[in-house]
PDB file of C-alpha atoms in Angstrom:
ATOM      1  CA  MET A   1     131.143  -5.244 289.529  1.00 61.00           C
ATOM      2  CA  GLU A   2     129.928  -8.451 290.825  1.00 72.00           C
ATOM      3  CA  GLU A   3     130.944 -11.713 288.832  1.00 72.00           C
ATOM      4  CA  GLN A   4     128.027 -13.182 287.202  1.00 74.00           C
ATOM      5  CA  ILE A   5     127.785 -16.715 285.602  1.00 72.00           C
ATOM      6  CA  ILE A   6     125.102 -17.135 283.009  1.00 73.00           C
ATOM      7  CA  ILE A   7     123.997 -20.848 282.510  1.00 72.00           C
ATOM      8  CA  LYS A   8     122.138 -21.542 279.276  1.00 71.00           C
ATOM      9  CA  ARG A   9     121.775 -25.260 279.869  1.00 72.00           C
ATOM     10  CA  ASP A  10     122.634 -26.972 283.046  1.00 72.00           C
ATOM     11  CA  MET A  11     125.044 -29.951 281.987  1.00 72.00           C
ATOM     12  CA  HIS A  12     127.233 -32.178 284.049  1.00 75.00           C
ATOM     13  CA  THR A  13     130.483 -33.949 282.910  1.00 74.00           C
ATOM     14  CA  ASN A  14     130.308 -37.727 283.098  1.00 80.00           C
ATOM     15  CA  PRO A  15     133.198 -38.671 285.612  1.00 79.00           C
ATOM     16  CA  ALA A  16     134.199 -41.419 283.248  1.00 84.00           C
ATOM     17  CA  TYR A  17     135.304 -38.772 280.685  1.00 82.00           C
ATOM     18  CA  GLY A  18     136.955 -36.167 282.972  1.00 78.00           C
ATOM     19  CA  VAL A  19     135.902 -33.414 285.215  1.00 80.00           C
ATOM     20  CA  SER A  20     134.605 -29.945 284.600  1.00 78.00           C
ATOM     21  CA  PRO A  21     137.201 -27.305 284.095  1.00 76.00           C
ATOM     22  CA  ARG A  22     136.500 -25.475 287.381  1.00 80.00           C
ATOM     23  CA  SER A  23     136.953 -28.755 289.207  1.00 84.00           C
ATOM     24  CA  ARG A  24     140.483 -29.597 287.725  1.00 87.00           C
ATOM     25  CA  SER A  25     143.410 -29.854 289.972  1.00 89.00           C
ATOM     26  CA  ILE A  26     146.454 -27.512 289.204  1.00 90.00           C
ATOM     27  CA  GLU A  27     148.215 -30.867 287.988  1.00 90.00           C
ATOM     28  CA  GLN A  28     145.381 -31.595 285.589  1.00 89.00           C
ATOM     29  CA  LEU A  29     145.520 -27.964 284.260  1.00 90.00           C
ATOM     30  CA  PHE A  30     149.265 -28.171 283.747  1.00 91.00           C
ATOM     31  CA  GLN A  31     148.746 -31.464 281.884  1.00 92.00           C
ATOM     32  CA  THR A  32     146.224 -30.184 279.433  1.00 89.00           C
ATOM     33  CA  GLY A  33     146.220 -26.369 279.484  1.00 90.00           C
ATOM     34  CA  PHE A  34     148.172 -23.357 278.307  1.00 92.00           C
ATOM     35  CA  ILE A  35     149.186 -20.103 279.751  1.00 93.00           C
ATOM     36  CA  ALA A  36     149.192 -16.659 278.154  1.00 92.00           C
ATOM     37  CA  LEU A  37     152.682 -15.343 279.035  1.00 94.00           C
ATOM     38  CA  ASP A  38     153.498 -11.549 278.780  1.00 94.00           C
ATOM     39  CA  LYS A  39     156.941 -12.164 277.180  1.00 94.00           C
ATOM     40  CA  PRO A  40     159.454  -9.444 278.180  1.00 93.00           C
ATOM     41  CA  LYS A  41     161.508  -7.566 275.792  1.00 92.00           C
ATOM     42  CA  GLY A  42     165.087  -9.032 275.316  1.00 93.00           C
ATOM     43  CA  GLN A  43     164.075 -12.675 275.618  1.00 93.00           C
ATOM     44  CA  THR A  44     163.470 -15.148 272.714  1.00 93.00           C
ATOM     45  CA  SER A  45     160.279 -17.057 272.510  1.00 93.00           C
ATOM     46  CA  ALA A  46     162.265 -20.336 272.987  1.00 94.00           C
ATOM     47  CA  GLN A  47     163.925 -18.795 276.186  1.00 95.00           C
ATOM     48  CA  ALA A  48     160.529 -17.911 277.453  1.00 96.00           C
ATOM     49  CA  VAL A  49     159.268 -21.512 276.889  1.00 96.00           C
ATOM     50  CA  SER A  50     162.327 -22.953 278.595  1.00 96.00           C
ATOM     51  CA  TYR A  51     161.834 -20.703 281.622  1.00 95.00           C
ATOM     52  CA  VAL A  52     158.121 -21.701 281.882  1.00 95.00           C
ATOM     53  CA  LYS A  53     159.006 -25.422 281.624  1.00 95.00           C
ATOM     54  CA  LYS A  54     161.554 -25.086 284.598  1.00 96.00           C
ATOM     55  CA  LEU A  55     159.250 -22.816 286.654  1.00 95.00           C
ATOM     56  CA  LEU A  56     156.195 -25.048 286.326  1.00 94.00           C
ATOM     57  CA  ASN A  57     158.103 -28.352 286.252  1.00 93.00           C
ATOM     58  CA  VAL A  58     156.327 -29.551 283.054  1.00 94.00           C
ATOM     59  CA  LYS A  59     157.808 -32.194 280.611  1.00 95.00           C
ATOM     60  CA  LYS A  60     156.593 -30.510 277.335  1.00 95.00           C
ATOM     61  CA  ALA A  61     155.883 -26.917 276.477  1.00 96.00           C
ATOM     62  CA  GLY A  62     155.670 -25.029 273.189  1.00 93.00           C
ATOM     63  CA  HIS A  63     154.569 -21.677 271.829  1.00 92.00           C
ATOM     64  CA  THR A  64     152.159 -21.025 269.081  1.00 86.00           C
ATOM     65  CA  GLY A  65     154.237 -18.391 267.223  1.00 82.00           C
ATOM     66  CA  THR A  66     157.505 -16.588 267.560  1.00 84.00           C
ATOM     67  CA  LEU A  67     157.792 -13.003 268.906  1.00 86.00           C
ATOM     68  CA  ASP A  68     160.972 -11.154 268.003  1.00 85.00           C
ATOM     69  CA  PRO A  69     163.369 -10.929 270.974  1.00 89.00           C
ATOM     70  CA  GLU A  70     163.149  -7.137 271.185  1.00 86.00           C
ATOM     71  CA  VAL A  71     159.355  -7.281 271.302  1.00 85.00           C
ATOM     72  CA  SER A  72     157.245  -7.828 274.356  1.00 89.00           C
ATOM     73  CA  GLY A  73     153.887  -9.298 273.959  1.00 89.00           C
ATOM     74  CA  VAL A  74     151.447 -12.239 274.792  1.00 91.00           C
ATOM     75  CA  LEU A  75     153.008 -15.456 273.911  1.00 92.00           C
ATOM     76  CA  PRO A  76     150.577 -18.515 274.344  1.00 92.00           C
ATOM     77  CA  ILE A  77     152.503 -21.370 275.703  1.00 94.00           C
ATOM     78  CA  LEU A  78     150.833 -24.944 275.533  1.00 95.00           C
ATOM     79  CA  LEU A  79     151.668 -27.415 278.269  1.00 96.00           C
ATOM     80  CA  ASN A  80     152.285 -31.175 278.077  1.00 96.00           C
ATOM     81  CA  ASP A  81     149.319 -32.860 276.213  1.00 94.00           C
ATOM     82  CA  SER A  82     148.089 -29.626 274.757  1.00 92.00           C
ATOM     83  CA  VAL A  83     151.252 -29.181 272.766  1.00 92.00           C
ATOM     84  CA  ASN A  84     149.875 -31.687 270.415  1.00 89.00           C
ATOM     85  CA  LEU A  85     146.952 -29.229 269.451  1.00 85.00           C
ATOM     86  CA  ALA A  86     149.358 -26.468 268.251  1.00 81.00           C
ATOM     87  CA  SER A  87     148.642 -27.285 264.478  1.00 78.00           C
ATOM     88  CA  PHE A  88     144.912 -26.825 265.036  1.00 76.00           C
ATOM     89  CA  LEU A  89     145.018 -23.442 266.435  1.00 75.00           C
ATOM     90  CA  ASN A  90     144.230 -20.216 264.472  1.00 66.00           C
ATOM     91  CA  LYS A  91     147.412 -18.327 264.325  1.00 65.00           C
ATOM     92  CA  GLU A  92     146.140 -14.915 263.234  1.00 70.00           C
ATOM     93  CA  LYS A  93     147.610 -12.006 265.003  1.00 66.00           C
ATOM     94  CA  GLU A  94     146.312  -8.651 266.106  1.00 70.00           C
ATOM     95  CA  TYR A  95     148.839  -5.884 266.851  1.00 70.00           C
ATOM     96  CA  ILE A  96     148.173  -2.798 269.243  1.00 72.00           C
ATOM     97  CA  GLY A  97     150.605   0.018 269.088  1.00 73.00           C
ATOM     98  CA  VAL A  98     151.259   3.612 270.112  1.00 76.00           C
ATOM     99  CA  MET A  99     152.620   6.252 267.740  1.00 78.00           C
ATOM    100  CA  HIS A 100     153.787   9.768 267.827  1.00 82.00           C
ATOM    101  CA  VAL A 101     153.056  11.842 264.610  1.00 84.00           C
ATOM    102  CA  HIS A 102     155.274  14.815 263.959  1.00 88.00           C
ATOM    103  CA  LYS A 103     152.648  16.781 262.056  1.00 92.00           C
ATOM    104  CA  HIS A 104     148.877  17.198 262.072  1.00 92.00           C
ATOM    105  CA  VAL A 105     147.269  14.086 260.449  1.00 91.00           C
ATOM    106  CA  THR A 106     143.546  13.602 260.400  1.00 91.00           C
ATOM    107  CA  GLU A 107     141.985  10.543 261.789  1.00 89.00           C
ATOM    108  CA  ASN A 108     140.774   9.698 258.231  1.00 92.00           C
ATOM    109  CA  GLU A 109     144.389   9.756 256.987  1.00 92.00           C
ATOM    110  CA  ILE A 110     145.409   7.419 259.705  1.00 89.00           C
ATOM    111  CA  ARG A 111     142.569   5.045 259.057  1.00 89.00           C
ATOM    112  CA  ASN A 112     143.314   4.962 255.271  1.00 92.00           C
ATOM    113  CA  ALA A 113     147.009   4.240 256.014  1.00 89.00           C
ATOM    114  CA  PHE A 114     146.150   1.268 258.306  1.00 86.00           C
ATOM    115  CA  GLN A 115     143.791  -0.268 255.817  1.00 88.00           C
ATOM    116  CA  LYS A 116     146.819  -0.992 253.741  1.00 85.00           C
ATOM    117  CA  PHE A 117     147.770  -3.412 256.522  1.00 80.00           C
ATOM    118  CA  GLU A 118     144.437  -5.341 256.771  1.00 82.00           C
ATOM    119  CA  GLY A 119     143.818  -8.730 255.220  1.00 81.00           C
ATOM    120  CA  ARG A 120     146.651 -10.780 253.565  1.00 83.00           C
ATOM    121  CA  ILE A 121     149.827  -8.828 252.781  1.00 83.00           C
ATOM    122  CA  SER A 122     153.357  -9.735 251.654  1.00 85.00           C
ATOM    123  CA  GLN A 123     156.312  -8.274 253.541  1.00 84.00           C
ATOM    124  CA  LEU A 124     160.040  -8.862 254.140  1.00 85.00           C
ATOM    125  CA  PRO A 125     161.141  -9.052 257.730  1.00 82.00           C
ATOM    126  CA  PRO A 126     163.764  -6.287 258.630  1.00 82.00           C
ATOM    127  CA  VAL A 127     167.441  -6.862 258.324  1.00 83.00           C
ATOM    128  CA  ARG A 128     167.716  -7.202 262.057  1.00 80.00           C
ATOM    129  CA  SER A 129     165.167  -9.879 262.797  1.00 75.00           C
ATOM    130  CA  ALA A 130     165.014 -13.169 264.658  1.00 70.00           C
ATOM    131  CA  VAL A 131     163.527 -14.876 261.676  1.00 74.00           C
ATOM    132  CA  ALA A 132     164.837 -15.789 258.315  1.00 80.00           C
ATOM    133  CA  ARG A 133     164.690 -12.934 255.692  1.00 85.00           C
ATOM    134  CA  ARG A 134     162.194 -14.107 253.050  1.00 87.00           C
ATOM    135  CA  VAL A 135     159.011 -12.574 251.818  1.00 87.00           C
ATOM    136  CA  ARG A 136     156.096 -13.843 253.910  1.00 82.00           C
ATOM    137  CA  GLU A 137     152.373 -13.553 253.387  1.00 80.00           C
TER     138      GLU A 137
END
């Protein structure tokens, strides 16, 4: 499939206020951007951030939410100036998983079970967890 760019309104960035995202240098992107890291299993979120800081040679980096060490998944890492925006970001999560069911279960039964996990719920982290054990919403 050929890449297609749809322009609703042709606008230009005033050079006095910066440059368009496609025109930014790698240095500018590292100063104000973020990366979506696929954190490997067996590494803490803090270790992943430390690794990224060294690899990209940036002064500041921070993540937007902790993933347990034994979990792999996307960990957004803010770089340099963008670290200051962490408190403004929406921190809702979506989980995707694979399961093996040992007996016949209808799709309707699965959907009904999953509905219990939608919206705001309270839960206690497991005994073996990287976070403090207290009920969280």
